Coordinates of C-alpha atoms (C1' of nucleotides) in Angstrom, one line a residue:
Chain A
M1 CA 10.2 -24.9 17.3
A2 CA 9.4 -24.2 20.9
S3 CA 7.8 -20.8 20.2
L4 CA 5.6 -20.7 17.2
P5 CA 3.7 -17.4 17.4
T6 CA 6.2 -15.9 14.9
G7 CA 6.1 -19.0 12.7
R8 CA 4.0 -17.2 10.2
L9 CA 6.6 -14.5 9.6
G10 CA 9.7 -14.3 7.5
E11 CA 13.0 -12.5 7.8
V12 CA 14.2 -8.9 7.1
D13 CA 17.0 -7.7 5.0
P14 CA 19.0 -5.1 7.0
T15 CA 20.8 -4.0 3.8
S16 CA 17.6 -3.3 1.9
D17 CA 16.7 0.3 1.0
R18 CA 13.4 -0.3 2.8
A19 CA 13.8 0.4 6.5
V20 CA 13.7 -2.6 8.7
F21 CA 10.7 -1.5 10.7
R22 CA 8.8 -1.0 7.4
Q23 CA 9.7 -4.5 6.3
I24 CA 8.4 -5.9 9.6
A25 CA 5.2 -3.9 9.2
D26 CA 4.9 -5.1 5.6
Q27 CA 5.1 -8.7 6.8
L28 CA 2.6 -8.3 9.6
R29 CA 0.2 -6.4 7.3
E30 CA 0.4 -9.2 4.7
A31 CA -0.1 -11.9 7.3
I32 CA -3.1 -10.1 8.6
E33 CA -4.6 -9.5 5.1
R34 CA -4.0 -13.1 4.2
G35 CA -5.9 -14.1 7.2
R36 CA -2.9 -15.8 8.9
F37 CA -3.9 -13.7 11.9
S38 CA -7.6 -13.4 12.2
E39 CA -9.8 -10.6 13.6
G40 CA -9.3 -10.1 17.3
E41 CA -6.3 -12.4 17.4
K42 CA -3.2 -11.5 19.3
L43 CA 0.0 -10.7 17.4
P44 CA 3.3 -12.0 18.6
S45 CA 4.5 -9.8 21.6
E46 CA 7.2 -7.2 21.2
A47 CA 9.7 -9.4 22.9
E48 CA 9.0 -12.3 20.6
L49 CA 9.4 -10.1 17.5
V50 CA 12.6 -8.6 18.9
E51 CA 14.0 -12.2 19.2
H52 CA 12.5 -13.4 15.9
Y53 CA 13.9 -10.5 13.8
G54 CA 17.0 -9.8 15.9
V55 CA 16.2 -6.1 16.2
S56 CA 15.8 -3.7 19.1
R57 CA 12.5 -3.1 20.7
M58 CA 12.0 0.4 19.3
T59 CA 12.2 -1.1 15.8
V60 CA 9.4 -3.5 16.6
R61 CA 7.4 -0.7 18.2
N62 CA 7.8 1.5 15.1
S63 CA 6.3 -1.3 13.0
F64 CA 3.3 -1.6 15.3
S65 CA 3.0 2.2 15.2
I66 CA 2.6 2.0 11.4
L67 CA 0.0 -0.7 11.5
Q68 CA -1.9 1.2 14.2
G69 CA -1.9 4.3 12.1
E70 CA -3.4 2.3 9.3
G71 CA -6.1 1.1 11.7
L72 CA -5.1 -2.5 11.3
V73 CA -4.2 -3.3 14.9
H74 CA -4.7 -1.9 18.3
A75 CA -2.6 -2.3 21.5
E76 CA -4.0 -3.2 24.9
H77 CA -1.7 -2.3 27.8
G78 CA -0.6 -5.4 29.7
K79 CA -2.3 -7.8 27.2
G80 CA -0.9 -7.5 23.7
V81 CA -1.4 -6.1 20.2
F82 CA -4.5 -7.4 18.5
V83 CA -5.9 -7.4 14.9
R84 CA -8.7 -4.9 14.9
P85 CA -12.1 -6.4 14.3
R86 CA -14.2 -4.6 11.7
P87 CA -17.2 -3.3 13.6
P88 CA -20.7 -3.6 12.2
V89 CA -21.5 -0.6 10.1
R90 CA -24.6 1.6 10.1
R91 CA -26.0 2.3 6.7
L92 CA -27.6 5.7 6.1
A93 CA -29.9 5.7 3.1
S94 CA -30.7 8.9 1.2
D95 CA -34.4 8.6 2.1
R96 CA -33.7 8.5 5.8
F97 CA -35.4 11.9 6.3
A98 CA -38.4 11.1 4.0
R99 CA -41.6 12.3 5.6
R100 CA -43.1 8.9 5.7
H101 CA -40.3 7.7 8.1
R102 CA -41.4 10.4 10.5
E103 CA -45.1 9.6 11.0
Q104 CA -44.4 7.2 13.8
G105 CA -43.5 8.1 17.3
K106 CA -39.8 7.3 17.7
S107 CA -36.7 9.0 16.4
A108 CA -35.1 7.7 13.2
F109 CA -32.0 6.6 15.0
L110 CA -33.8 4.4 17.5
V111 CA -36.2 2.8 14.9
E112 CA -33.5 2.0 12.5
A113 CA -31.1 0.6 15.0
D114 CA -33.8 -1.6 16.5
A115 CA -34.5 -2.9 13.0
A116 CA -30.9 -3.7 12.5
G117 CA -30.8 -5.7 15.8
S118 CA -28.6 -3.3 17.6
H119 CA -29.1 -1.7 21.0
P120 CA -29.3 2.1 20.4
Q121 CA -28.8 4.8 23.1
V122 CA -28.8 8.6 23.0
D123 CA -26.8 10.3 25.7
G124 CA -25.4 13.7 26.8
L125 CA -28.4 15.6 25.5
E126 CA -27.9 19.3 25.9
V127 CA -30.2 22.1 24.7
K128 CA -29.2 25.7 25.0
E129 CA -29.3 29.1 23.3
E130 CA -26.0 30.2 21.8
K131 CA -24.5 32.8 19.6
T132 CA -23.6 31.3 16.2
S133 CA -20.2 30.7 14.7
Q134 CA -19.6 32.5 11.4
D135 CA -20.1 29.3 9.4
I136 CA -23.4 28.3 11.0
S137 CA -24.7 31.8 10.8
T138 CA -24.0 31.9 7.0
R139 CA -25.7 28.6 6.5
L140 CA -28.8 29.7 8.4
G141 CA -29.1 32.9 6.5
S142 CA -27.3 35.2 8.9
A143 CA -29.1 34.1 12.0
R144 CA -27.2 35.5 15.0
K145 CA -28.7 33.5 17.9
V146 CA -29.6 29.9 17.7
L147 CA -31.0 27.1 19.7
A148 CA -28.3 24.3 19.9
R149 CA -29.3 20.7 20.5
R150 CA -26.3 18.5 21.2
R151 CA -26.4 14.7 21.7
R152 CA -24.3 11.6 21.3
Y153 CA -25.5 8.4 19.7
L154 CA -24.3 4.9 20.8
L155 CA -24.8 1.5 19.3
D156 CA -24.5 -1.5 21.6
G157 CA -22.7 0.7 24.0
R158 CA -20.2 2.1 21.6
P159 CA -20.3 5.8 20.7
V160 CA -20.7 6.2 16.9
E161 CA -21.8 9.8 16.3
F162 CA -21.9 13.2 17.9
A163 CA -24.3 15.7 16.5
T164 CA -25.4 19.3 17.1
S165 CA -28.5 20.8 15.6
Y166 CA -28.7 24.6 15.2
L167 CA -32.1 26.3 14.7
P168 CA -32.8 30.1 14.4
L169 CA -34.1 31.3 17.8
D170 CA -37.1 33.1 16.2
I171 CA -38.3 29.7 15.1
A172 CA -37.4 27.5 18.0
R173 CA -37.7 29.5 21.1
G174 CA -40.6 28.6 23.4
T175 CA -41.6 25.6 21.3
Q176 CA -41.3 21.9 22.0
I177 CA -38.1 22.0 20.0
A178 CA -36.4 23.8 22.9
E179 CA -37.5 20.9 25.2
P180 CA -35.2 18.0 25.9
N181 CA -37.7 15.7 24.4
P182 CA -39.0 17.3 21.2
G183 CA -41.8 14.7 20.9
P184 CA -42.9 12.1 18.3
G185 CA -41.2 12.5 14.9
G186 CA -38.4 14.7 16.3
I187 CA -37.7 18.3 15.5
Y188 CA -38.5 17.9 11.8
A189 CA -42.1 17.0 12.7
R190 CA -42.3 20.0 15.0
L191 CA -40.9 22.3 12.4
E192 CA -43.6 21.2 10.0
E193 CA -46.3 21.8 12.6
L194 CA -44.9 25.3 13.0
G195 CA -45.6 25.9 9.4
H196 CA -42.2 25.2 8.0
R197 CA -42.9 22.5 5.6
L198 CA -39.6 20.9 4.7
D199 CA -38.6 20.9 1.0
H200 CA -35.1 19.4 0.9
F201 CA -31.8 18.9 2.7
D202 CA -28.3 19.7 1.6
E203 CA -25.6 17.5 3.0
E204 CA -21.9 18.3 2.9
I205 CA -19.4 15.5 3.5
R206 CA -15.8 15.6 4.5
A207 CA -13.5 13.0 6.0
R208 CA -10.5 13.8 8.2
M209 CA -8.6 12.6 11.2
P210 CA -10.3 13.4 14.5
S211 CA -9.3 16.0 17.0
P212 CA -8.2 14.8 20.5
A213 CA -11.7 15.9 21.7
E214 CA -13.4 13.8 19.1
V215 CA -11.2 10.8 19.9
K216 CA -12.4 11.1 23.5
T217 CA -16.1 11.6 22.8
L218 CA -16.3 8.8 20.3
R219 CA -13.7 6.6 22.0
L220 CA -11.9 6.3 18.6
A221 CA -9.1 3.9 18.2
P222 CA -5.9 5.2 16.5
G223 CA -6.2 5.1 12.7
V224 CA -9.9 5.7 12.6
P225 CA -10.9 8.8 10.6
V226 CA -14.2 10.7 11.1
I227 CA -16.9 11.6 8.6
H228 CA -17.9 15.2 9.1
L229 CA -21.4 15.8 7.8
I230 CA -23.2 19.2 7.7
R231 CA -26.8 19.0 6.8
T232 CA -29.0 22.1 6.1
A233 CA -32.8 21.7 6.1
Y234 CA -34.8 24.1 3.8
D235 CA -38.5 24.8 4.0
T236 CA -40.7 25.2 1.0
E237 CA -40.1 29.0 1.1
G238 CA -36.4 28.4 0.6
R239 CA -35.4 29.3 4.2
A240 CA -32.7 27.4 6.0
V241 CA -34.5 26.2 9.1
E242 CA -31.9 23.9 10.6
V243 CA -28.2 23.1 10.3
C244 CA -27.1 19.8 11.8
D245 CA -23.3 19.3 12.3
T246 CA -22.4 15.6 12.8
V247 CA -19.2 13.9 13.4
M248 CA -19.3 10.1 12.9
A249 CA -16.8 7.3 13.6
A250 CA -15.9 6.4 10.0
D251 CA -15.5 2.7 10.7
A252 CA -19.1 2.6 11.9
Y253 CA -20.8 4.1 8.8
V254 CA -21.6 3.7 5.2
L255 CA -23.5 6.6 3.7
S256 CA -25.6 6.0 0.6
Y257 CA -27.2 8.5 -1.7
Q258 CA -29.3 8.4 -4.8
L259 CA -28.7 10.9 -7.6
P260 CA -31.1 11.6 -10.5
A261 CA -29.6 11.3 -14.0
N262 CA -31.5 14.2 -15.5
Chain B
M1 CA 17.2 35.3 23.7
A2 CA 19.4 34.3 20.8
S3 CA 17.1 31.5 19.6
L4 CA 13.4 32.3 19.6
P5 CA 11.8 29.6 17.5
T6 CA 10.6 28.0 20.7
G7 CA 9.6 31.2 22.3
R8 CA 5.9 30.4 21.6
L9 CA 6.0 27.3 23.7
G10 CA 5.8 26.6 27.4
E11 CA 7.2 23.9 29.7
V12 CA 6.3 20.4 30.5
D13 CA 5.7 18.7 33.8
P14 CA 7.6 15.4 34.0
T15 CA 5.6 14.4 37.1
S16 CA 2.2 14.8 35.4
D17 CA 0.1 11.7 34.6
R18 CA 0.1 12.9 31.0
A19 CA 3.2 11.6 29.2
V20 CA 5.8 14.2 28.4
F21 CA 5.6 13.6 24.6
R22 CA 1.9 14.1 24.7
Q23 CA 2.3 17.4 26.6
I24 CA 4.7 18.6 24.0
A25 CA 2.3 17.5 21.2
D26 CA -0.5 19.3 23.0
Q27 CA 1.5 22.5 23.2
L28 CA 2.5 22.4 19.5
R29 CA -1.1 21.6 18.5
E30 CA -2.5 24.5 20.5
A31 CA 0.1 26.8 19.1
I32 CA -0.8 25.7 15.6
E33 CA -4.5 26.0 16.2
R34 CA -4.1 29.5 17.7
G35 CA -2.2 30.5 14.6
R36 CA 1.1 31.0 16.4
F37 CA 2.5 28.9 13.7
S38 CA 0.9 29.6 10.4
E39 CA 0.2 27.3 7.4
G40 CA 3.4 26.1 5.8
E41 CA 5.6 27.6 8.6
K42 CA 8.5 25.5 9.9
L43 CA 8.2 24.3 13.5
P44 CA 11.3 24.4 15.8
S45 CA 13.7 21.6 14.8
E46 CA 14.0 18.5 16.9
A47 CA 17.3 19.7 18.3
E48 CA 15.8 23.0 19.4
L49 CA 12.9 21.2 21.1
V50 CA 15.3 18.8 22.8
E51 CA 17.0 21.7 24.3
H52 CA 13.9 23.8 25.1
Y53 CA 12.2 21.0 26.9
G54 CA 15.2 19.2 28.3
V55 CA 14.1 15.8 26.9
S56 CA 15.7 13.2 24.6
R57 CA 15.3 13.3 20.9
M58 CA 12.9 10.3 20.8
T59 CA 10.5 12.1 23.1
V60 CA 10.4 15.0 20.7
R61 CA 10.0 12.7 17.7
N62 CA 7.1 10.9 19.4
S63 CA 5.4 14.3 19.7
F64 CA 5.8 15.0 16.0
S65 CA 4.5 11.5 15.3
I66 CA 1.3 12.3 17.1
L67 CA 0.8 15.5 15.2
Q68 CA 1.6 13.8 11.9
G69 CA -1.0 11.1 12.6
E70 CA -3.5 13.9 13.1
G71 CA -2.6 15.3 9.8
L72 CA -1.5 18.6 11.3
V73 CA 2.2 18.6 10.3
H74 CA 4.4 16.9 7.8
A75 CA 8.2 16.4 7.9
E76 CA 10.5 17.0 5.0
H77 CA 13.8 15.2 5.2
G78 CA 16.7 17.6 5.6
K79 CA 14.5 20.7 5.8
G80 CA 12.2 20.5 8.8
V81 CA 8.7 19.8 10.1
F82 CA 6.1 22.1 8.7
V83 CA 2.5 23.0 9.5
R84 CA 0.4 21.3 6.8
P85 CA -1.4 23.7 4.5
R86 CA -5.0 22.9 3.8
P87 CA -5.1 22.1 0.1
P88 CA -7.9 23.6 -2.1
V89 CA -10.8 21.2 -2.1
R90 CA -12.8 20.0 -5.0
R91 CA -16.5 20.2 -4.5
L92 CA -18.7 17.5 -5.9
A93 CA -22.3 18.5 -6.3
S94 CA -25.1 16.0 -6.4
D95 CA -26.1 17.2 -9.9
R96 CA -22.6 16.5 -11.3
F97 CA -24.0 13.7 -13.5
A98 CA -27.0 15.6 -14.7
R99 CA -27.6 15.1 -18.4
R100 CA -27.3 18.8 -19.1
H101 CA -23.6 18.7 -18.0
R102 CA -23.0 16.1 -20.5
E103 CA -24.0 17.8 -23.7
Q104 CA -20.7 19.5 -24.3
G105 CA -17.6 17.9 -25.5
K106 CA -15.3 17.5 -22.5
S107 CA -15.3 15.3 -19.5
A108 CA -16.9 16.5 -16.3
F109 CA -13.6 16.5 -14.5
L110 CA -11.8 18.7 -17.0
V111 CA -14.7 21.2 -17.4
E112 CA -15.3 21.6 -13.7
A113 CA -11.6 22.0 -12.8
D114 CA -11.0 24.6 -15.5
A115 CA -14.0 26.5 -14.1
A116 CA -12.4 26.4 -10.7
G117 CA -9.1 27.8 -12.0
S118 CA -7.2 24.6 -11.5
H119 CA -5.1 22.7 -14.0
P120 CA -6.6 19.2 -14.4
Q121 CA -4.9 16.1 -15.8
V122 CA -5.9 12.5 -16.4
D123 CA -3.2 9.9 -16.3
G124 CA -2.5 6.2 -16.2
L125 CA -5.5 5.3 -18.3
E126 CA -5.9 1.6 -18.7
V127 CA -8.8 -0.2 -20.4
K128 CA -9.1 -3.9 -20.3
E129 CA -11.4 -6.9 -20.0
E130 CA -11.4 -8.6 -16.6
K131 CA -13.2 -11.2 -14.5
T132 CA -15.2 -9.4 -11.8
S133 CA -14.7 -9.5 -8.1
Q134 CA -17.6 -10.9 -6.1
D135 CA -18.6 -7.5 -5.0
I136 CA -18.6 -5.8 -8.4
S137 CA -20.4 -8.8 -9.9
T138 CA -23.2 -8.5 -7.4
R139 CA -23.6 -4.8 -8.0
L140 CA -23.8 -5.4 -11.8
G141 CA -26.4 -8.1 -11.5
S142 CA -24.1 -11.1 -11.6
A143 CA -22.1 -10.1 -14.6
R144 CA -19.0 -12.3 -14.8
K145 CA -16.9 -10.5 -17.3
V146 CA -16.5 -6.7 -17.4
L147 CA -14.7 -4.0 -19.2
A148 CA -12.6 -2.1 -16.7
R149 CA -11.5 1.5 -17.3
R150 CA -8.9 2.7 -14.8
R151 CA -7.5 6.2 -14.5
R152 CA -6.0 8.7 -12.1
Y153 CA -7.1 12.3 -11.8
L154 CA -4.7 15.2 -10.9
L155 CA -5.3 18.8 -10.0
D156 CA -2.3 21.2 -10.5
G157 CA 0.0 18.2 -10.6
R158 CA -1.3 16.6 -7.4
P159 CA -3.1 13.2 -7.6
V160 CA -6.5 13.5 -6.0
E161 CA -8.5 10.5 -7.2
F162 CA -8.1 7.1 -8.6
A163 CA -11.1 5.5 -10.3
T164 CA -12.1 2.3 -12.0
S165 CA -15.3 1.9 -14.0
Y166 CA -16.7 -1.5 -14.6
L167 CA -19.2 -2.2 -17.4
P168 CA -20.8 -5.5 -18.4
L169 CA -18.9 -6.9 -21.4
D170 CA -22.1 -7.5 -23.3
I171 CA -22.8 -3.8 -23.3
A172 CA -19.3 -2.3 -23.7
R173 CA -17.4 -4.7 -25.9
G174 CA -16.7 -3.4 -29.4
T175 CA -18.1 0.0 -28.7
Q176 CA -16.3 3.3 -28.2
I177 CA -16.5 2.7 -24.5
A178 CA -13.8 0.1 -25.0
E179 CA -11.5 2.8 -26.6
P180 CA -9.1 4.8 -24.6
N181 CA -11.0 7.9 -25.6
P182 CA -14.7 7.3 -25.2
G183 CA -15.6 10.6 -27.0
P184 CA -17.6 13.6 -26.1
G185 CA -19.7 13.4 -23.0
G186 CA -17.8 10.3 -21.8
I187 CA -19.0 6.8 -21.3
Y188 CA -22.4 7.9 -19.9
A189 CA -23.1 9.7 -23.3
R190 CA -22.1 6.5 -25.1
L191 CA -24.3 4.3 -22.9
E192 CA -27.3 6.5 -23.7
E193 CA -26.6 6.3 -27.5
L194 CA -26.5 2.5 -27.1
G195 CA -30.0 2.6 -25.8
H196 CA -29.3 2.6 -22.1
R197 CA -31.0 5.8 -21.0
L198 CA -29.7 6.6 -17.5
D199 CA -32.3 6.8 -14.8
H200 CA -30.3 7.3 -11.5
F201 CA -27.1 6.6 -9.7
D202 CA -26.5 5.1 -6.3
E203 CA -23.5 6.2 -4.4
E204 CA -22.0 4.4 -1.4
I205 CA -19.5 6.3 0.8
R206 CA -17.0 5.1 3.3
A207 CA -13.9 6.8 4.8
R208 CA -10.9 4.9 6.1
M209 CA -7.1 5.1 6.2
P210 CA -5.4 4.3 2.9
S211 CA -3.5 1.1 2.1
P212 CA 0.2 1.5 1.3
A213 CA -0.7 1.2 -2.5
E214 CA -3.2 4.0 -2.2
V215 CA -0.6 6.2 -0.3
K216 CA 1.7 5.6 -3.3
T217 CA -0.8 6.3 -6.0
L218 CA -2.3 9.4 -4.5
R219 CA 1.0 10.5 -2.9
L220 CA -0.9 10.9 0.4
A221 CA 0.8 12.5 3.4
P222 CA 0.6 10.7 6.7
G223 CA -2.7 11.4 8.5
V224 CA -4.8 11.8 5.4
P225 CA -7.7 9.4 5.1
V226 CA -9.4 8.4 1.8
I227 CA -13.0 8.6 0.8
H228 CA -14.1 5.4 -0.9
L229 CA -17.0 6.0 -3.2
I230 CA -18.8 3.2 -5.1
R231 CA -21.3 4.5 -7.7
T232 CA -23.7 2.3 -9.6
A233 CA -25.5 3.7 -12.7
Y234 CA -28.9 2.3 -13.5
D235 CA -30.8 2.6 -16.8
T236 CA -34.5 3.2 -17.1
E237 CA -35.1 -0.5 -17.2
G238 CA -33.6 -0.9 -13.8
R239 CA -30.4 -2.6 -15.1
A240 CA -27.1 -1.7 -13.5
V241 CA -25.0 -0.6 -16.4
E242 CA -21.9 0.7 -14.7
V243 CA -20.1 0.5 -11.4
C244 CA -17.4 3.1 -10.6
D245 CA -15.1 2.5 -7.7
T246 CA -13.3 5.7 -6.7
V247 CA -10.7 6.4 -4.0
M248 CA -10.2 10.0 -3.2
A249 CA -7.7 11.9 -1.1
A250 CA -10.0 13.1 1.7
D251 CA -8.2 16.4 2.1
A252 CA -9.0 17.4 -1.5
Y253 CA -12.7 16.8 -1.5
V254 CA -16.0 18.0 -0.2
L255 CA -19.0 15.9 -1.4
S256 CA -22.4 17.5 -1.4
Y257 CA -25.8 15.9 -1.9
Q258 CA -29.3 17.0 -2.0
L259 CA -32.1 14.9 -0.4
P260 CA -35.7 15.4 -1.0
A261 CA -37.9 15.7 2.1
N262 CA -40.9 13.8 0.9
Chain C
dC1 C1' 4.3 -13.0 40.2
dA2 C1' 5.7 -13.0 35.1
dG3 C1' 4.5 -11.0 30.9
dT4 C1' 2.7 -7.4 28.5
dG5 C1' 2.9 -2.7 26.4
dG6 C1' 4.1 2.7 27.7
dT7 C1' 7.6 5.9 28.3
dC8 C1' 12.2 7.7 28.3
dT9 C1' 17.3 8.2 27.9
dA10 C1' 21.8 8.8 25.5
dG11 C1' 23.9 7.8 22.4
dA12 C1' 25.1 6.3 17.0
dC13 C1' 25.2 6.5 11.9
dC14 C1' 22.8 7.7 7.7
dA15 C1' 20.5 10.6 3.8
dC16 C1' 18.7 14.7 2.4
dT17 C1' 18.8 19.9 2.0
dG18 C1' 20.7 24.3 1.2
dC19 C1' 24.5 27.3 1.3
Chain D
dC1 C1' 29.8 22.2 4.9
dA2 C1' 26.3 22.4 8.9
dG3 C1' 21.7 21.5 9.9
dT4 C1' 17.8 18.7 9.2
dG5 C1' 15.0 14.5 9.8
dG6 C1' 15.3 8.9 9.3
dT7 C1' 16.7 4.8 11.4
dC8 C1' 18.5 1.9 15.0
dT9 C1' 20.6 0.2 19.4
dA10 C1' 20.7 -1.2 24.3
dG11 C1' 19.5 -0.3 27.9
dA12 C1' 16.0 1.6 32.0
dC13 C1' 11.8 2.1 34.8
dC14 C1' 6.9 2.1 34.9
dA15 C1' 1.7 0.6 34.7
dC16 C1' -1.4 -2.7 33.5
dT17 C1' -3.0 -7.6 32.9
dG18 C1' -3.6 -12.2 34.2
dT19 C1' -2.5 -16.2 37.2

DNA sequence: CAGTGGTCTAGACCACTGC
DNA sequence: CAGTGGTCTAGACCACTGT
């Protein structure tokens, strides 16, 4: 009764069909889900679990590895393994690009985050001319050269989204869209001033595990997928005037859409 | 030169800051992404990599574990480790619940999959009355008891989606909606016949790693996230008449939506 | 400094696959 | 049967954290 950090856990059955490290993972998972370990709380150390279950250290580490893959826990070198807190999510509504949200001066991201009480930042802005990839070219109606606008979005210091906008060069070159600061209302406002009145947006959504580069850029914990969103903006003449390729930390977002029934 | 399966790989630097197992994972990842190993192809066996790199077996296994977590490879006991093929995806368009798609006899899933040349199945159908969870109750305007319709969808024998529809009991009880087969056009057609003309749907989308139960139901490979979609159907009087909770294998889906610009 | 997780070794036995 | 991955042990040394 001296050491109680493992007091909330049971035993394992080495003769079971289920591997020992999976049984340990099951017990920890259940304890977490039942709230026996709360968000941010430290789990028993590897050494404590080795002693509690009478197994080798690799077995315990395999258990942690499972839970880490599920996004339930994260390890901090020299400190311990902790229950992963659920971060606040950012809700994206389907009217987020409605023209009325654009009449003010600031970008949608900043306005919306302020309203939600978070501290928003945009960083790593990069604007340059590029040749298109096959995919982007197709979406933009075979444009060969584009203006690319890259930037990273952060909430309360945490990177949550990395986005690149592609615009046909014949539309964007020499305009304020090619400047680091595209001005009030963002590039959509500028596009409309240039005579491209926006009609609608198509969004394509996928979810997958991040590449190592995305893990780095978004500082993703193990077990956190990304939402990959590709938006194409069309003007009233049916021309695709922008494609925006966005990779979002999935644990930071809820997307919402409204579909008509008719 | 007798054994060439590792011929496409380089060496590791044990003195590097980067852990050896990460270096090995990096090399395998790059070889896969450059197409040096093609989809479905077997990677060198653990024993071959142990010899090639001069490391212990656990080090090689740690490398595979990284790639597995990224969804790039999968292991088959007794056979080998293989490059994961990208499965065909199912595209969900934002007009998929439009009334015109409902006039025929068959369900949207079956019609659409047939058109795409896949073999669709629905399985594990279960219809029962239940008390609601807090969340579902809120979405349905505080309904306490609901009719729940659960089912699993498969394409070419592979489970891709698991869905539960919840309907307020005062609407659904005693109607064809409570029957295993709700008839032509599905439950939305029946709701309209009952006087609940549908106005619009709200969809909420999240992505996350699956629970062990979801891994089992959808037979998910390691490194495959799920898309969690919650749809609420509203009638023309503004009442929420159905909530559908859907968990989809993320590697089998692309969702697409259209947003108005005004 | 002691305690933590990160990496790595060199074995062992098992279960599954295909010939 | 040989070859494959799955599980497990019992160590070792390292790097990071806190006191």
